[in-house]
Amino acid sequence: MLPIIMEVLSKLSIPLMLVGIISYGMSKNINVYESFVEGAADGFSTAIRIIPSFVAMLVAIGVFRESGAMDILIKIFTPIIKVFNIPGELVPMIFMRPLSGSGAQGILSELATNYGAESLLAQTAAVMMGSSETTFYVLAVYFGSISIKKQRHALAAGLIADLAGLISAVYITRLFFN
C-alpha cells in the first residue's frame, strides 16, 4: 500500500506545488505571470553576467586535466590516501568532484562500467557524488554573478567540507554495503 501512496504523491507533487504557488500569489493580489517573466529576465541577465567566470573555470579545468597535472596529483596522493584505507581507484573522484560535476559523473560511470554498478567502488563513488559539491564551480558562478572578487575563506571552507564528505562517504558506504 505504501508504494502506491508514494507513487501517487510523487506524481502529484509538482502539479500541486504549481497550483499552490499560483493560488498563494493570487490570494496576495500578485500578477503571477508578470512576476514569473520579471524573474526570468533577471535570471537571464544573471546568466549573461556569469558567463566569463564560467568560461574561465571550464578552461582552467580543461587545462588541469589535459596538462597531466591531475595525473601527477593522483600519483602523488594515491599512497597517502591508501594509508587511510581508501581505494586508489577513488583518487580521481576525490580530485575531480570539487572541479566538475560532469567530470566526476564520467569517473563514476567509468567505475560502474569497469567494476560493476553494484560494486563497492561504484557505490562509494555514487555516495561521494552526493556528499560533496563542485566547489570551484559554485565559487565561480555564485561569486561571479554578484561580482565578489575577494572570496576570503570560502574556498578553504568548501574544500574542507568536500574532503570531510568524500572521506565520510568511503567509511559510511563500507558500513552499509560491505
PDB file of C-alpha atoms in Angstrom:
ATOM      1  CA  MET A   1       0.000   0.000   0.000  1.00  0.00           C
ATOM      2  CA  LEU A   2       2.816   2.415   0.898  1.00  0.00           C
ATOM      3  CA  PRO A   3       4.490   2.132  -2.550  1.00  0.00           C
ATOM      4  CA  ILE A   4       1.188   3.050  -4.225  1.00  0.00           C
ATOM      5  CA  ILE A   5       0.738   6.074  -1.954  1.00  0.00           C
ATOM      6  CA  MET A   6       4.334   7.202  -2.613  1.00  0.00           C
ATOM      7  CA  GLU A   7       3.861   6.845  -6.369  1.00  0.00           C
ATOM      8  CA  VAL A   8       0.661   8.903  -6.329  1.00  0.00           C
ATOM      9  CA  LEU A   9       2.259  11.582  -4.139  1.00  0.00           C
ATOM     10  CA  SER A  10       5.330  11.776  -6.365  1.00  0.00           C
ATOM     11  CA  LYS A  11       3.200  12.214  -9.481  1.00  0.00           C
ATOM     12  CA  LEU A  12       1.067  14.909  -7.851  1.00  0.00           C
ATOM     13  CA  SER A  13       3.817  16.838  -6.048  1.00  0.00           C
ATOM     14  CA  ILE A  14       4.847  19.202  -8.851  1.00  0.00           C
ATOM     15  CA  PRO A  15       1.315  19.985 -10.114  1.00  0.00           C
ATOM     16  CA  LEU A  16       0.168  20.603  -6.524  1.00  0.00           C
ATOM     17  CA  MET A  17       3.165  22.836  -5.877  1.00  0.00           C
ATOM     18  CA  LEU A  18       2.412  24.890  -9.003  1.00  0.00           C
ATOM     19  CA  VAL A  19      -1.256  25.229  -8.062  1.00  0.00           C
ATOM     20  CA  GLY A  20      -0.214  26.217  -4.534  1.00  0.00           C
ATOM     21  CA  ILE A  21       2.204  28.908  -5.734  1.00  0.00           C
ATOM     22  CA  ILE A  22      -0.294  30.364  -8.188  1.00  0.00           C
ATOM     23  CA  SER A  23      -3.094  30.279  -5.592  1.00  0.00           C
ATOM     24  CA  TYR A  24      -0.913  31.960  -2.986  1.00  0.00           C
ATOM     25  CA  GLY A  25       0.108  34.673  -5.452  1.00  0.00           C
ATOM     26  CA  MET A  26      -3.492  35.286  -6.454  1.00  0.00           C
ATOM     27  CA  SER A  27      -4.575  35.486  -2.791  1.00  0.00           C
ATOM     28  CA  LYS A  28      -1.977  38.251  -2.283  1.00  0.00           C
ATOM     29  CA  ASN A  29      -3.154  40.075  -5.471  1.00  0.00           C
ATOM     30  CA  ILE A  30       0.135  39.391  -7.252  1.00  0.00           C
ATOM     31  CA  ASN A  31       0.242  39.088 -11.025  1.00  0.00           C
ATOM     32  CA  VAL A  32       1.926  35.680 -11.015  1.00  0.00           C
ATOM     33  CA  TYR A  33       2.692  35.602 -14.744  1.00  0.00           C
ATOM     34  CA  GLU A  34       4.258  39.066 -14.692  1.00  0.00           C
ATOM     35  CA  SER A  35       6.335  38.141 -11.639  1.00  0.00           C
ATOM     36  CA  PHE A  36       7.496  34.985 -13.399  1.00  0.00           C
ATOM     37  CA  VAL A  37       8.516  36.931 -16.524  1.00  0.00           C
ATOM     38  CA  GLU A  38      10.410  39.505 -14.412  1.00  0.00           C
ATOM     39  CA  GLY A  39      12.209  36.700 -12.583  1.00  0.00           C
ATOM     40  CA  ALA A  40      13.092  35.019 -15.872  1.00  0.00           C
ATOM     41  CA  ALA A  41      14.510  38.313 -17.190  1.00  0.00           C
ATOM     42  CA  ASP A  42      16.599  38.729 -14.028  1.00  0.00           C
ATOM     43  CA  GLY A  43      17.786  35.139 -14.365  1.00  0.00           C
ATOM     44  CA  PHE A  44      18.791  35.726 -17.972  1.00  0.00           C
ATOM     45  CA  SER A  45      20.796  38.843 -17.100  1.00  0.00           C
ATOM     46  CA  THR A  46      22.485  36.929 -14.264  1.00  0.00           C
ATOM     47  CA  ALA A  47      23.370  34.141 -16.698  1.00  0.00           C
ATOM     48  CA  ILE A  48      24.965  36.682 -19.041  1.00  0.00           C
ATOM     49  CA  ARG A  49      26.968  38.189 -16.139  1.00  0.00           C
ATOM     50  CA  ILE A  50      28.408  34.853 -15.035  1.00  0.00           C
ATOM     51  CA  ILE A  51      29.452  33.612 -18.486  1.00  0.00           C
ATOM     52  CA  PRO A  52      33.041  34.997 -18.200  1.00  0.00           C
ATOM     53  CA  SER A  53      33.575  33.321 -14.802  1.00  0.00           C
ATOM     54  CA  PHE A  54      32.025  30.114 -16.061  1.00  0.00           C
ATOM     55  CA  VAL A  55      34.171  30.021 -19.213  1.00  0.00           C
ATOM     56  CA  ALA A  56      37.328  30.756 -17.196  1.00  0.00           C
ATOM     57  CA  MET A  57      36.513  27.898 -14.824  1.00  0.00           C
ATOM     58  CA  LEU A  58      35.834  25.457 -17.680  1.00  0.00           C
ATOM     59  CA  VAL A  59      39.097  26.405 -19.401  1.00  0.00           C
ATOM     60  CA  ALA A  60      41.035  26.001 -16.136  1.00  0.00           C
ATOM     61  CA  ILE A  61      39.522  22.538 -15.575  1.00  0.00           C
ATOM     62  CA  GLY A  62      40.349  21.533 -19.147  1.00  0.00           C
ATOM     63  CA  VAL A  63      43.943  22.726 -18.794  1.00  0.00           C
ATOM     64  CA  PHE A  64      44.252  20.976 -15.407  1.00  0.00           C
ATOM     65  CA  ARG A  65      43.103  17.656 -16.864  1.00  0.00           C
ATOM     66  CA  GLU A  66      44.807  17.804 -20.269  1.00  0.00           C
ATOM     67  CA  SER A  67      48.160  19.105 -18.998  1.00  0.00           C
ATOM     68  CA  GLY A  68      48.626  15.995 -16.901  1.00  0.00           C
ATOM     69  CA  ALA A  69      48.519  17.950 -13.634  1.00  0.00           C
ATOM     70  CA  MET A  70      45.630  15.837 -12.394  1.00  0.00           C
ATOM     71  CA  ASP A  71      47.524  12.635 -13.193  1.00  0.00           C
ATOM     72  CA  ILE A  72      50.550  13.929 -11.274  1.00  0.00           C
ATOM     73  CA  LEU A  73      48.388  14.780  -8.245  1.00  0.00           C
ATOM     74  CA  ILE A  74      46.778  11.345  -8.390  1.00  0.00           C
ATOM     75  CA  LYS A  75      50.211   9.650  -8.421  1.00  0.00           C
ATOM     76  CA  ILE A  76      51.401  11.787  -5.504  1.00  0.00           C
ATOM     77  CA  PHE A  77      48.314  11.329  -3.339  1.00  0.00           C
ATOM     78  CA  THR A  78      47.455   7.668  -4.032  1.00  0.00           C
ATOM     79  CA  PRO A  79      49.954   6.289  -1.459  1.00  0.00           C
ATOM     80  CA  ILE A  80      48.818   8.859   1.128  1.00  0.00           C
ATOM     81  CA  ILE A  81      45.152   8.052   0.569  1.00  0.00           C
ATOM     82  CA  LYS A  82      45.822   4.309   0.804  1.00  0.00           C
ATOM     83  CA  VAL A  83      47.122   4.889   4.361  1.00  0.00           C
ATOM     84  CA  PHE A  84      43.524   5.834   5.226  1.00  0.00           C
ATOM     85  CA  ASN A  85      42.329   2.603   3.575  1.00  0.00           C
ATOM     86  CA  ILE A  86      40.704   4.475   0.678  1.00  0.00           C
ATOM     87  CA  PRO A  87      40.921   2.570  -2.626  1.00  0.00           C
ATOM     88  CA  GLY A  88      43.281   4.145  -5.151  1.00  0.00           C
ATOM     89  CA  GLU A  89      40.596   3.899  -7.839  1.00  0.00           C
ATOM     90  CA  LEU A  90      38.664   6.626  -5.994  1.00  0.00           C
ATOM     91  CA  VAL A  91      41.503   9.178  -6.097  1.00  0.00           C
ATOM     92  CA  PRO A  92      40.383  10.641  -9.462  1.00  0.00           C
ATOM     93  CA  MET A  93      36.899  11.168  -7.993  1.00  0.00           C
ATOM     94  CA  ILE A  94      38.358  12.910  -4.941  1.00  0.00           C
ATOM     95  CA  PHE A  95      40.171  15.407  -7.165  1.00  0.00           C
ATOM     96  CA  MET A  96      37.532  15.808  -9.867  1.00  0.00           C
ATOM     97  CA  ARG A  97      34.418  16.272  -7.729  1.00  0.00           C
ATOM     98  CA  PRO A  98      35.302  19.778  -6.441  1.00  0.00           C
ATOM     99  CA  LEU A  99      36.148  20.838 -10.001  1.00  0.00           C
ATOM    100  CA  SER A 100      33.464  19.454 -12.262  1.00  0.00           C
ATOM    101  CA  GLY A 101      30.189  17.631 -11.757  1.00  0.00           C
ATOM    102  CA  SER A 102      30.206  16.245 -15.284  1.00  0.00           C
ATOM    103  CA  GLY A 103      33.833  15.140 -14.943  1.00  0.00           C
ATOM    104  CA  ALA A 104      33.023  13.383 -11.674  1.00  0.00           C
ATOM    105  CA  GLN A 105      29.955  11.828 -13.305  1.00  0.00           C
ATOM    106  CA  GLY A 106      32.232  10.487 -16.033  1.00  0.00           C
ATOM    107  CA  ILE A 107      34.526   8.934 -13.426  1.00  0.00           C
ATOM    108  CA  LEU A 108      31.510   7.403 -11.673  1.00  0.00           C
ATOM    109  CA  SER A 109      30.301   5.976 -14.982  1.00  0.00           C
ATOM    110  CA  GLU A 110      33.753   4.567 -15.709  1.00  0.00           C
ATOM    111  CA  LEU A 111      33.924   2.907 -12.273  1.00  0.00           C
ATOM    112  CA  ALA A 112      30.440   1.421 -12.729  1.00  0.00           C
ATOM    113  CA  THR A 113      31.387   0.121 -16.185  1.00  0.00           C
ATOM    114  CA  ASN A 114      34.749  -1.319 -15.125  1.00  0.00           C
ATOM    115  CA  TYR A 115      33.786  -2.762 -11.737  1.00  0.00           C
ATOM    116  CA  GLY A 116      30.000  -3.124 -11.992  1.00  0.00           C
ATOM    117  CA  ALA A 117      27.285  -0.782 -10.753  1.00  0.00           C
ATOM    118  CA  GLU A 118      26.778  -2.938  -7.646  1.00  0.00           C
ATOM    119  CA  SER A 119      30.478  -2.928  -6.739  1.00  0.00           C
ATOM    120  CA  LEU A 120      31.642  -1.248  -3.567  1.00  0.00           C
ATOM    121  CA  LEU A 121      33.797   1.126  -5.648  1.00  0.00           C
ATOM    122  CA  ALA A 122      30.867   2.309  -7.779  1.00  0.00           C
ATOM    123  CA  GLN A 123      28.583   2.607  -4.758  1.00  0.00           C
ATOM    124  CA  THR A 124      31.237   4.589  -2.895  1.00  0.00           C
ATOM    125  CA  ALA A 125      31.740   6.898  -5.873  1.00  0.00           C
ATOM    126  CA  ALA A 126      27.968   7.428  -6.093  1.00  0.00           C
ATOM    127  CA  VAL A 127      27.806   8.351  -2.400  1.00  0.00           C
ATOM    128  CA  MET A 128      30.791  10.669  -2.940  1.00  0.00           C
ATOM    129  CA  MET A 129      28.823  12.444  -5.667  1.00  0.00           C
ATOM    130  CA  GLY A 130      26.021  13.129  -3.225  1.00  0.00           C
ATOM    131  CA  SER A 131      28.168  14.046  -0.236  1.00  0.00           C
ATOM    132  CA  SER A 132      30.303  16.719  -1.849  1.00  0.00           C
ATOM    133  CA  GLU A 133      29.935  19.807  -4.001  1.00  0.00           C
ATOM    134  CA  THR A 134      31.519  21.200  -7.133  1.00  0.00           C
ATOM    135  CA  THR A 135      33.187  23.856  -5.000  1.00  0.00           C
ATOM    136  CA  PHE A 136      35.133  25.632  -7.735  1.00  0.00           C
ATOM    137  CA  TYR A 137      32.029  25.787  -9.939  1.00  0.00           C
ATOM    138  CA  VAL A 138      29.928  27.186  -7.087  1.00  0.00           C
ATOM    139  CA  LEU A 139      32.523  29.821  -6.251  1.00  0.00           C
ATOM    140  CA  ALA A 140      32.994  30.826  -9.886  1.00  0.00           C
ATOM    141  CA  VAL A 141      29.285  31.040 -10.637  1.00  0.00           C
ATOM    142  CA  TYR A 142      27.910  32.463  -7.396  1.00  0.00           C
ATOM    143  CA  PHE A 143      30.701  34.879  -6.615  1.00  0.00           C
ATOM    144  CA  GLY A 144      30.977  35.790 -10.293  1.00  0.00           C
ATOM    145  CA  SER A 145      27.261  36.548 -10.536  1.00  0.00           C
ATOM    146  CA  ILE A 146      27.466  39.167  -7.804  1.00  0.00           C
ATOM    147  CA  SER A 147      30.986  40.360  -8.705  1.00  0.00           C
ATOM    148  CA  ILE A 148      32.740  39.373  -5.478  1.00  0.00           C
ATOM    149  CA  LYS A 149      36.486  39.490  -6.044  1.00  0.00           C
ATOM    150  CA  LYS A 150      37.771  38.598  -2.543  1.00  0.00           C
ATOM    151  CA  GLN A 151      36.478  35.176  -1.565  1.00  0.00           C
ATOM    152  CA  ARG A 152      38.358  35.055   1.748  1.00  0.00           C
ATOM    153  CA  HIS A 153      37.834  31.694   3.399  1.00  0.00           C
ATOM    154  CA  ALA A 154      35.107  30.391   1.090  1.00  0.00           C
ATOM    155  CA  LEU A 155      37.459  28.184  -0.944  1.00  0.00           C
ATOM    156  CA  ALA A 156      39.172  26.665   2.097  1.00  0.00           C
ATOM    157  CA  ALA A 157      35.839  26.066   3.849  1.00  0.00           C
ATOM    158  CA  GLY A 158      34.352  24.493   0.723  1.00  0.00           C
ATOM    159  CA  LEU A 159      37.320  22.195   0.148  1.00  0.00           C
ATOM    160  CA  ILE A 160      37.426  21.126   3.804  1.00  0.00           C
ATOM    161  CA  ALA A 161      33.705  20.327   3.644  1.00  0.00           C
ATOM    162  CA  ASP A 162      34.275  18.384   0.402  1.00  0.00           C
ATOM    163  CA  LEU A 163      37.115  16.402   1.952  1.00  0.00           C
ATOM    164  CA  ALA A 164      35.006  15.591   5.009  1.00  0.00           C
ATOM    165  CA  GLY A 165      32.124  14.478   2.792  1.00  0.00           C
ATOM    166  CA  LEU A 166      34.330  12.417   0.490  1.00  0.00           C
ATOM    167  CA  ILE A 167      36.140  10.620   3.310  1.00  0.00           C
ATOM    168  CA  SER A 168      32.885  10.071   5.210  1.00  0.00           C
ATOM    169  CA  ALA A 169      31.363   8.615   2.047  1.00  0.00           C
ATOM    170  CA  VAL A 170      34.063   5.933   1.948  1.00  0.00           C
ATOM    171  CA  TYR A 171      33.507   4.817   5.529  1.00  0.00           C
ATOM    172  CA  ILE A 172      29.714   5.102   5.514  1.00  0.00           C
ATOM    173  CA  THR A 173      29.471   3.161   2.256  1.00  0.00           C
ATOM    174  CA  ARG A 174      31.626   0.406   3.741  1.00  0.00           C
ATOM    175  CA  LEU A 175      29.439   0.378   6.835  1.00  0.00           C
ATOM    176  CA  PHE A 176      26.237  -0.058   4.818  1.00  0.00           C
ATOM    177  CA  PHE A 177      27.309  -2.091   1.774  1.00  0.00           C
ATOM    178  CA  ASN A 178      30.317  -4.152   2.831  1.00  0.00           C
TER     179      ASN A 178
END
